[in-house]
Coordinates of C-alpha atoms and ligand atoms in Angstrom, one line a residue:
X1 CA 105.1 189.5 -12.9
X2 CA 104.0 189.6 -16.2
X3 CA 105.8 188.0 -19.3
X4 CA 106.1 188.9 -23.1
X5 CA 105.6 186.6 -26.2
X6 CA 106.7 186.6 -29.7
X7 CA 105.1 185.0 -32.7
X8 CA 107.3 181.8 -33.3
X9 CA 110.2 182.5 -35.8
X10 CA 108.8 181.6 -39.3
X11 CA 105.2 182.3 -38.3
X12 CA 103.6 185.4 -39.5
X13 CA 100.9 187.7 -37.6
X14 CA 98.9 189.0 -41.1
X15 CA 97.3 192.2 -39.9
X16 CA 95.7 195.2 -40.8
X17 CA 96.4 197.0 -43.0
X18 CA 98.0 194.5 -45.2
X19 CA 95.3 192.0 -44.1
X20 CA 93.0 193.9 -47.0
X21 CA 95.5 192.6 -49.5
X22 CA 94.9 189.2 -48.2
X23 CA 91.2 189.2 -48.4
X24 CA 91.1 190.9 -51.9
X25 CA 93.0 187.7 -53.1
X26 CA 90.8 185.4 -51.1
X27 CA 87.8 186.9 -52.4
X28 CA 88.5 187.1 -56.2
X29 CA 89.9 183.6 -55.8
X30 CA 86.4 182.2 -54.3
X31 CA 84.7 184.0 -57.2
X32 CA 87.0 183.0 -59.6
X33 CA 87.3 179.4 -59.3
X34 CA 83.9 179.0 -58.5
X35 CA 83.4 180.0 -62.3
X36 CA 85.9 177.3 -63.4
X37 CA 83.6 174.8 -62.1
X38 CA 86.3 174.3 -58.6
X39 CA 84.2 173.5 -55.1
X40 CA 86.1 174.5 -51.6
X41 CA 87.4 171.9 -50.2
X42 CA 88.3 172.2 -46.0
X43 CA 90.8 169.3 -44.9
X44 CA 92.3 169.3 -41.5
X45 CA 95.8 170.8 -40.3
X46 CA 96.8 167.4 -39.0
X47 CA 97.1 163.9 -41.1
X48 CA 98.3 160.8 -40.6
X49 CA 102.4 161.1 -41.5
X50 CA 102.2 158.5 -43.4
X51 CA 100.5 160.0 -46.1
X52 CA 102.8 162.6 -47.0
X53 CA 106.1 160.0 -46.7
X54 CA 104.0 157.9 -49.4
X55 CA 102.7 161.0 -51.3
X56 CA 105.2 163.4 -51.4
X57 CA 108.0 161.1 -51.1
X58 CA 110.5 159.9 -48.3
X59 CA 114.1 161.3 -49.9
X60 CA 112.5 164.5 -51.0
X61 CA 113.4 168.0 -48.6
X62 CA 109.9 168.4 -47.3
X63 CA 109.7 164.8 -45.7
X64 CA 113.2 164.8 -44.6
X65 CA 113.7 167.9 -43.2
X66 CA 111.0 170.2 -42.9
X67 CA 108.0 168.3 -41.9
X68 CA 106.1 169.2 -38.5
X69 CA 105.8 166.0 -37.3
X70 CA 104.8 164.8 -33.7
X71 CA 103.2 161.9 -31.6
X72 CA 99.9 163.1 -30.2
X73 CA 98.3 161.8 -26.6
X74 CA 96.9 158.9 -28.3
X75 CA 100.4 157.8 -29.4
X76 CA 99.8 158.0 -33.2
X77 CA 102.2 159.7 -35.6
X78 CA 100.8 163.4 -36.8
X79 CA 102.1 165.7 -39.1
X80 CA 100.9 169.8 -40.1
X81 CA 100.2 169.6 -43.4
X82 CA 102.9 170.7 -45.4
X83 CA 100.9 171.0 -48.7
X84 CA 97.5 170.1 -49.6
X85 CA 97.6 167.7 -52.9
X86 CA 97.8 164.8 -50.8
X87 CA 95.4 165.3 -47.8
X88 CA 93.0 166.1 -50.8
X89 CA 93.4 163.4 -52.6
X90 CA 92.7 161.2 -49.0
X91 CA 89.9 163.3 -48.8
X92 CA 88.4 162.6 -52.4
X93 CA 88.9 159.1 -52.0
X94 CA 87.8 158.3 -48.7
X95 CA 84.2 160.1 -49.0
X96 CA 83.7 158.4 -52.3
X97 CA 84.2 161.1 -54.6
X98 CA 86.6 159.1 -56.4
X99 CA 83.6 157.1 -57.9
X100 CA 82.4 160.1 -59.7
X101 CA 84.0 160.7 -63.0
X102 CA 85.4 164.3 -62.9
X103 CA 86.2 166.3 -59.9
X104 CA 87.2 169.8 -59.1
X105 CA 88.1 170.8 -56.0
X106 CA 90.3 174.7 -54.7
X107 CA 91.6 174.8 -51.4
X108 CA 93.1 177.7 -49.3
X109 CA 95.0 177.5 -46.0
X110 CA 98.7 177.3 -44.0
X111 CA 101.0 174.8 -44.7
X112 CA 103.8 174.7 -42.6
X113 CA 107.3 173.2 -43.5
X114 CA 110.3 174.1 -41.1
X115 CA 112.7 175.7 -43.5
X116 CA 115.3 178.3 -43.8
X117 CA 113.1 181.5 -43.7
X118 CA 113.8 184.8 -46.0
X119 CA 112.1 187.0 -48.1
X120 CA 108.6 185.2 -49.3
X121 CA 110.3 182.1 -47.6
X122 CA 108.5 181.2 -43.8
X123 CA 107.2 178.0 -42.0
X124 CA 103.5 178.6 -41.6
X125 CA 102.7 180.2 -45.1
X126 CA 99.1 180.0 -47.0
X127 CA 98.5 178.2 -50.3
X128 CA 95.8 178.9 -52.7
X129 CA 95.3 175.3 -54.6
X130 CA 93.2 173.6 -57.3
X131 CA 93.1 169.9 -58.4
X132 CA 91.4 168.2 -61.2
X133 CA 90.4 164.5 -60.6
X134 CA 89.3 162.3 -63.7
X135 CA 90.9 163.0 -67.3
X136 CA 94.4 162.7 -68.5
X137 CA 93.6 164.8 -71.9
X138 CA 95.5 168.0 -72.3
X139 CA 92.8 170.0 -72.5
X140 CA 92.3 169.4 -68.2
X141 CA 96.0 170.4 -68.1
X142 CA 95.7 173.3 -69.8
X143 CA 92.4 174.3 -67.8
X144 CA 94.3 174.2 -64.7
X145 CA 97.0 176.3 -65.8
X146 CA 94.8 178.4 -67.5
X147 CA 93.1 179.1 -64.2
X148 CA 96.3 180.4 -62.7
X149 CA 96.7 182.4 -65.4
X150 CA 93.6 183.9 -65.5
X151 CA 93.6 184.3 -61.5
X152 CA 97.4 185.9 -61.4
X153 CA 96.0 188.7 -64.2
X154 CA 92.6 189.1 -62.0
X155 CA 94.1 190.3 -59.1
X156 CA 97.1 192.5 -61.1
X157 CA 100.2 190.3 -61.1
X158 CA 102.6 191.1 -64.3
X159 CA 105.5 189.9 -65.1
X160 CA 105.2 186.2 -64.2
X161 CA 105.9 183.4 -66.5
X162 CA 104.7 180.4 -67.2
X163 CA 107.6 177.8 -67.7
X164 CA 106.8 174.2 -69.0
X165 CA 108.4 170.5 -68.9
X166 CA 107.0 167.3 -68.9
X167 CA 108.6 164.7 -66.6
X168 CA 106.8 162.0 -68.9
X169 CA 105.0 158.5 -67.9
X170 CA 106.5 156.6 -65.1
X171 CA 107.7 154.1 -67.1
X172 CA 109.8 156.6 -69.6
X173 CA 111.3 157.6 -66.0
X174 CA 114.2 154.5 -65.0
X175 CA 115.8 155.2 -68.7
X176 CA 116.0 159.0 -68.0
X177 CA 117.5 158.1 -64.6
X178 CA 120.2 155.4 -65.5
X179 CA 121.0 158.5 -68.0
X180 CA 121.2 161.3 -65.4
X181 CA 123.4 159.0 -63.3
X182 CA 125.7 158.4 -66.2
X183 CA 125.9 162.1 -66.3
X184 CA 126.5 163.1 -62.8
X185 CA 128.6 159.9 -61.8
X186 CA 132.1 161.3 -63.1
X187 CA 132.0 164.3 -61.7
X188 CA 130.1 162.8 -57.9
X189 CA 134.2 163.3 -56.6
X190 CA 133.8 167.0 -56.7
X191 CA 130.3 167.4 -55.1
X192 CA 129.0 168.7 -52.2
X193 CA 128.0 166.5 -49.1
X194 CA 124.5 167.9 -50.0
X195 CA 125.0 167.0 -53.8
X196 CA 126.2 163.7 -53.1
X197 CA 123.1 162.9 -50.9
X198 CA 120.9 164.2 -53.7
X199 CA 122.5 162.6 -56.3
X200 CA 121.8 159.0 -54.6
X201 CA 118.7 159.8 -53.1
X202 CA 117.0 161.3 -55.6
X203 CA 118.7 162.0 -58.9
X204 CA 116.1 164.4 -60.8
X205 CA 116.5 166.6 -57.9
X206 CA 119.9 167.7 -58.8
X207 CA 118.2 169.6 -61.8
X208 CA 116.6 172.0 -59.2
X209 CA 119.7 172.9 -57.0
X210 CA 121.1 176.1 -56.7
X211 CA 124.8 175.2 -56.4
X212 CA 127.0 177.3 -58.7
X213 CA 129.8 174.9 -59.1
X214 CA 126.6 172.1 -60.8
X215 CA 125.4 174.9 -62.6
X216 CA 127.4 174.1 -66.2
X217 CA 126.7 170.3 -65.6
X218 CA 123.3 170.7 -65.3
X219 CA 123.2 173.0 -68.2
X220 CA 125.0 169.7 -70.1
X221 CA 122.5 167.0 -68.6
X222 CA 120.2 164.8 -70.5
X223 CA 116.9 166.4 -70.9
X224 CA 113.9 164.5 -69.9
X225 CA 112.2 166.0 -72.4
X226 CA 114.6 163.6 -74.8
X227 CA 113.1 160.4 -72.4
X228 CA 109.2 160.9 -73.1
X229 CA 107.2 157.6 -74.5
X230 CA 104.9 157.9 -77.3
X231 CA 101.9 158.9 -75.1
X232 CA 103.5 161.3 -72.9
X233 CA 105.5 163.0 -76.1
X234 CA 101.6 163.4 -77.6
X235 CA 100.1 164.6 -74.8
X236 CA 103.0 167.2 -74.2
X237 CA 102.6 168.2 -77.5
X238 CA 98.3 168.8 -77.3
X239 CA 99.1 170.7 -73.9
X240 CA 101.5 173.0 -76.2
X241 CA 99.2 173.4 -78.8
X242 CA 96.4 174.4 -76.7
X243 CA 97.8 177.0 -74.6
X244 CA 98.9 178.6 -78.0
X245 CA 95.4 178.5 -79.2
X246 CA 94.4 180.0 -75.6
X247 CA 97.1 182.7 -76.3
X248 CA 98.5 182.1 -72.7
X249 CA 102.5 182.1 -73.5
X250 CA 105.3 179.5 -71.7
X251 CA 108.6 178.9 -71.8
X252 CA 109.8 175.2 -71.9
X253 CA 112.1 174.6 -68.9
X254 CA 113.8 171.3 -69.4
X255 CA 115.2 171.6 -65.9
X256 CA 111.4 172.1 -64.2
X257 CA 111.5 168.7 -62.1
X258 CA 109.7 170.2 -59.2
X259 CA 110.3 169.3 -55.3
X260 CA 107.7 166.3 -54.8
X261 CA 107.1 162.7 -56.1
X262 CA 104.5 162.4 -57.2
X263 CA 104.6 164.4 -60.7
X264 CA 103.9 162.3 -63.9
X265 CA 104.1 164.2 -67.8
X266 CA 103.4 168.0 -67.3
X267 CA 105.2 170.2 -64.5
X268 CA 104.5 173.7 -64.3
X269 CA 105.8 177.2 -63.1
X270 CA 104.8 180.8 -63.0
X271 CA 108.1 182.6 -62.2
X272 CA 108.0 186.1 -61.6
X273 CA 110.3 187.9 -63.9
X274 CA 110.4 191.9 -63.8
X275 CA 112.5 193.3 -66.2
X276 CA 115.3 195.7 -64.7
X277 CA 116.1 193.1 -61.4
X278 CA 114.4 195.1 -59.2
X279 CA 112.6 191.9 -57.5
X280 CA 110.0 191.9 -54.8
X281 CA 110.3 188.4 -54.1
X282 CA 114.0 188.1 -53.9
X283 CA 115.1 184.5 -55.2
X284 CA 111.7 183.3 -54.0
X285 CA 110.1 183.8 -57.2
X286 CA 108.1 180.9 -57.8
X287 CA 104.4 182.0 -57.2
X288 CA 102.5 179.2 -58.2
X289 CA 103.8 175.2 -58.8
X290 CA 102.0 172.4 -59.9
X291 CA 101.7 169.6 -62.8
X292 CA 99.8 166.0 -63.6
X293 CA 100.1 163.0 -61.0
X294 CA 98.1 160.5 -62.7
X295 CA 99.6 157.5 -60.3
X296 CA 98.7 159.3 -56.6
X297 CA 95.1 158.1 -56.7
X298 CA 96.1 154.7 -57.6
X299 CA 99.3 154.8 -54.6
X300 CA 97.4 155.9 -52.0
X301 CA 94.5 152.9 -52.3
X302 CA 92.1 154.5 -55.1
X303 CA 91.1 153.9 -58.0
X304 CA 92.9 154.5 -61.4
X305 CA 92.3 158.2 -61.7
X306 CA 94.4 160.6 -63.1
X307 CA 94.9 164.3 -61.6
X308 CA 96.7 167.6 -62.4
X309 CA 96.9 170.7 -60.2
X310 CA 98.6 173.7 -58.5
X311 CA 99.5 175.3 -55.6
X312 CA 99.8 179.3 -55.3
X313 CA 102.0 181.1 -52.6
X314 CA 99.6 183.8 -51.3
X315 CA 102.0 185.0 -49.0
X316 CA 104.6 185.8 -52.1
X317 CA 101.4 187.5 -54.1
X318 CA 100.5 189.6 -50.9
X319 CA 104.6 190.9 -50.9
X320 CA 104.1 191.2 -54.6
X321 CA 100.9 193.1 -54.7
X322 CA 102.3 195.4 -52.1
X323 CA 105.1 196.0 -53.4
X324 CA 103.1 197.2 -56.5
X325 CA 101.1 199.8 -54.2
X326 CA 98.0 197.8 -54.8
X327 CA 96.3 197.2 -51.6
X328 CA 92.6 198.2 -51.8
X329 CA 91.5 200.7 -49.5
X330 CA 88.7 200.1 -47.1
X331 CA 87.5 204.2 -45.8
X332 CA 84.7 204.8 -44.0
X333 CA 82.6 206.6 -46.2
X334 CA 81.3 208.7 -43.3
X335 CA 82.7 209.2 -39.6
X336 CA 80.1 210.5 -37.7
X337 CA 81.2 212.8 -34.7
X338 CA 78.8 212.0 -31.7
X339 CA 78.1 214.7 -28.6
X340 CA 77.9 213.7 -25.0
X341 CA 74.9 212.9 -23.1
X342 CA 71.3 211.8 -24.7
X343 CA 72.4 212.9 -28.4
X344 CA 74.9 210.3 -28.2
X345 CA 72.7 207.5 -28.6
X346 CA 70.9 208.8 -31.1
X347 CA 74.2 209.3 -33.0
X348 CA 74.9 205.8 -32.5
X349 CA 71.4 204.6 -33.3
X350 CA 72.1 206.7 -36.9
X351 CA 75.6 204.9 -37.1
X352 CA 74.2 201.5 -36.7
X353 CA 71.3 201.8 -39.3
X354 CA 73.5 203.0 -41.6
X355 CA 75.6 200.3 -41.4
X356 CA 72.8 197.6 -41.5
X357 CA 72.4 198.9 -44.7
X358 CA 75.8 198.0 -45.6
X359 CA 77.2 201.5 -45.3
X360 CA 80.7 201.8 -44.1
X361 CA 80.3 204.6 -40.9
X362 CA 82.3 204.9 -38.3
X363 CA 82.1 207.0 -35.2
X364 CA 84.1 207.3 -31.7
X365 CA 83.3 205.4 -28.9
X366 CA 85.2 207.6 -27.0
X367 CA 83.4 210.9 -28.2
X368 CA 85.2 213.9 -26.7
X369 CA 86.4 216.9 -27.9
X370 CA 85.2 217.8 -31.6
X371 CA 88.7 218.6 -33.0
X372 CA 90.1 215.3 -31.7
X373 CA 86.7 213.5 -33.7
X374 CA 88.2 215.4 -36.5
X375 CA 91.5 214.0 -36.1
X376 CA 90.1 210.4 -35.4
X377 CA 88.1 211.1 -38.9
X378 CA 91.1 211.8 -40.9
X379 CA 93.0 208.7 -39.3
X380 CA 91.0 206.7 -40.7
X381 CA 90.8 208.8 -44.4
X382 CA 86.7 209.0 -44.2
X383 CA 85.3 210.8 -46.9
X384 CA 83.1 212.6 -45.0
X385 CA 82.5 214.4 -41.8
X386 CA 79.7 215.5 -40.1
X387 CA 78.8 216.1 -36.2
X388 CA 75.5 214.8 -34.5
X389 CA 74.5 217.6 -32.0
X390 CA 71.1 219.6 -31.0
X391 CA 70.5 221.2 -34.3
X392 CA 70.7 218.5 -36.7
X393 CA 69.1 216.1 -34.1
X394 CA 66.0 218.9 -34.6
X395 CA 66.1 219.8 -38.0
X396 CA 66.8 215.8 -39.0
X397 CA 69.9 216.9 -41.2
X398 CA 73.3 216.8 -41.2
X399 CA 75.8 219.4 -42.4
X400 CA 78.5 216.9 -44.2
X401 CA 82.0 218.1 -44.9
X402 CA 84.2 216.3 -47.9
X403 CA 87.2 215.2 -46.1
X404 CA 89.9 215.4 -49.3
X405 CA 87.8 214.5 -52.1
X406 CA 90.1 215.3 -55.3
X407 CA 87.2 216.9 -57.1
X408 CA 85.4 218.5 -54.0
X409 CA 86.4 222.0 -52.1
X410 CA 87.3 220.7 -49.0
X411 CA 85.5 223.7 -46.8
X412 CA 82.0 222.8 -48.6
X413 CA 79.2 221.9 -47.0
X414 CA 76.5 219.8 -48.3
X415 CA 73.2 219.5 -46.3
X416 CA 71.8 216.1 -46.2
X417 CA 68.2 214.9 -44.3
X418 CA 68.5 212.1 -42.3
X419 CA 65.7 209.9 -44.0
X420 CA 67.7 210.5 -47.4
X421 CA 71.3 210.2 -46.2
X422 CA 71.7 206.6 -46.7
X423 CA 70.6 206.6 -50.4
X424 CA 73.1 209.8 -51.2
X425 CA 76.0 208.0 -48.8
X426 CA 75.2 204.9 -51.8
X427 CA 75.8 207.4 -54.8
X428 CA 78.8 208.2 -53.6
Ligands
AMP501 P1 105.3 173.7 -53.6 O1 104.2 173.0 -52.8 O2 106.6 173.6 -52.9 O3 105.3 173.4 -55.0 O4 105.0 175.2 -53.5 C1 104.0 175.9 -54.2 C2 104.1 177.3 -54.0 O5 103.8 177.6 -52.6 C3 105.4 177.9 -54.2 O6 105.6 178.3 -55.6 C4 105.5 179.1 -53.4 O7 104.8 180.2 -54.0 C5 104.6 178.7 -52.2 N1 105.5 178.2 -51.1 C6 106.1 177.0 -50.9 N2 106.8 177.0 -49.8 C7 106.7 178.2 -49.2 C8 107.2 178.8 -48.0 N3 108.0 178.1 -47.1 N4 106.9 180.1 -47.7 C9 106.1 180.8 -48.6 N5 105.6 180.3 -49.7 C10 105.9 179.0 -50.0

């Protein structure tokens, strides 16, 4: 008896054709970092648990709830990453690079984080991330934003936005809180369970929830922005300044707090926003997160070194770049039709040169009937067609046929000679 599977609920099968999509981002990202001056870094799906209940925090959603957590055969506690800042930071310090004085690292892989799926919401989902290790001036915050910035216009993403807070210095932060308590603690009667759990577990976090009834009293809470020390108030102020003289353009979002811990002065967001409502991404319209966490080196047995970084959902760009009708095409530039018999393997000795070369050729293993080649050739949308029999295996030419060029007569001809046919395939 044989037995189907599924793909585990929340875990997504990313195949072709949509799989192009996903490489296109890959690709320009590799480039594109690579020019800021970020190395690939590689960590491993599974890390100690602790690290993330220290790093991320214990009373935040991800540790509480949503973490893949198990005891492996050796009896230790193990955990699939749910997000990469920490395991990198392990990474930096344990191999030493902490010594170094500036550091720039990307990553890209899954995370995994059991949560309530929907649109641009699942539990295996890829993150595209960059952290700077080393400087607490603005100008290393504003390079990492700039960065996503400059990589969400490479690849053709409009309409996001970048919103702005700073959470200031952990010292400004027990003044703030005793103030947000203040605010919330006359009204706790009338809350949630959910609310009420936040609100003693983790106060700040009640600036992020999506309850309707805590929406006007958390349009009337304190504003951390009103909390910031001297040094975190400057350095919020040179981060301003220098995204204006960079021209990138941000809203300041008092109520950015952002899910995890281990934030310190600048938090960022780019929100996508499309005028009109229509939205890709549903409610899940936060493509990129990220900010400063100048104590996590420190915390998890470093040295003092402050960091900023982000994190980029590529599985909300690939719904967004879709949705655009952006997906590059991959065509075979020519599909070669192959007879049976001894001409075949010459067809297919063609088929492979050609593609040493780096030509995009197809062919059918299957061979067969000419029309059916035909039909196989116009599945795929080569541009163009031609058939490898007797005459063109003597004459050493083919008789190519433009599949649907826009600019070409569809019925024409062109007769190319084998020896030059990979040069004028190039020009095309
Ligand atoms: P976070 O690490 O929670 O700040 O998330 C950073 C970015 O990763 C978010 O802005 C999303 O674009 C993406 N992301 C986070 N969680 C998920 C998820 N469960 N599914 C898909 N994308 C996610």
């Amino acid at each position: 008896m044989s037995q189907k599977f599924a793909a585990v609920k929340g875990m997504n099968d990313l195949l072709p054709p949509q799989i192009e999509t996903w490489q296109f981002l890959e690709r320009t990202a590799r480039e594109l970092f690579g020019t800021w001056g970020y190395s690939e870094v590689r960590t491993p799906i599974l890390e100690d648990t602790g690290l993330f209940v220290r790093s991320v925090g214990e009373v935040t959603d991800i540790v509480s709830k949503e973490m893949y957590t198990f005891t492996d055969k050796g009896d230790r506690s193990v955990t699939m990453r749910p997000e990469n800042t920490a395991p990198a930071v392990r990474a930096y310090i344990e191999h030493g690079f902490a010594q170094q004085p500036v550091t720039r690292w990307y990553y890209l892989g899954p995370m995994f984080r059991y949560e309530r799926m929907k649109t641009g919401r699942y539990r295996q989902f890829y993150q595209l991330g960059a952290e700077a290790y080393g400087s607490q001036d603005a100008s290393q915050d504003v390079e990492n934003i700039a960065l996503a910035w400059h990589f969400l216009k490479a690849v053709g993403v409009q309409h996001v936005t970048l919103h702005l807070n700073s959470l200031g210095d952990a010292a400004d932060r027990p003044k703030y809180l005793e103030a947000l308590k203040a605010h919330f603690a006359p009204h706790l009667a009338t809350f949630s369970d959910a609310a009420k759990d936040t609100f003693e577990r983790n106060t700040m976090r009640l600036l992020d929830t999506k309850e309707e009834a805590l929406k006007p009293l958390i349009e009337s809470a304190p504003r951390v922005g009103d909390f910031l020390g001297e040094a975190a108030a400057k350095h919020f102020d040179e981060v301003k300044a220098l995204l204006t003289t960079l021209g990138i353009p941000f809203v300041i979002d008092p109520k950015l707090v952002r899910g995890l811990d281990y934030y310190t002065r600048t938090t960022f967001e780019f929100i996508y926003e499309p005028p009109g409502g229509d939205n890709a991404l549903g409610t899940a319209g936060t493509v990129c997160g990220g900010g400063r966490y100048d104590n996590l080196v420190k915390e998890l047995g470093g040295p003092e070194k402050p960091a900023v970084g982000f994190a980029m959902g590529l599985d909300r760009l690939v719904l967004l770049l879709e949705s655009l009708g952006k997906r590059p095409e991959r065509r075979p530039l020519l599909f070669l039709a192959t007879m049976d018999g001894e001409l075949k393997a010459h067809a297919v000795k063609l088929v492979t040169e050609l593609r040493t070369q780096g030509l995009f050729v197809d062919f059918d293993p299957r061979g067969g009937k000419i029309k059916r080649q035909v039909e196989r050739a116009s599945t795929l949308k080569a541009r163009y067609f031609g058939v490898y029999g007797e005459q063109e295996h003597q004459s050493r030419t083919l008789k190519l046929k433009a599949m649907d060029l826009p600019d070409g007569d569809p019925n024409k001809e062109v007769q190319v000679g084998l020896d030059t046919l990979a040069d004028w395939l190039r020009a095309r």
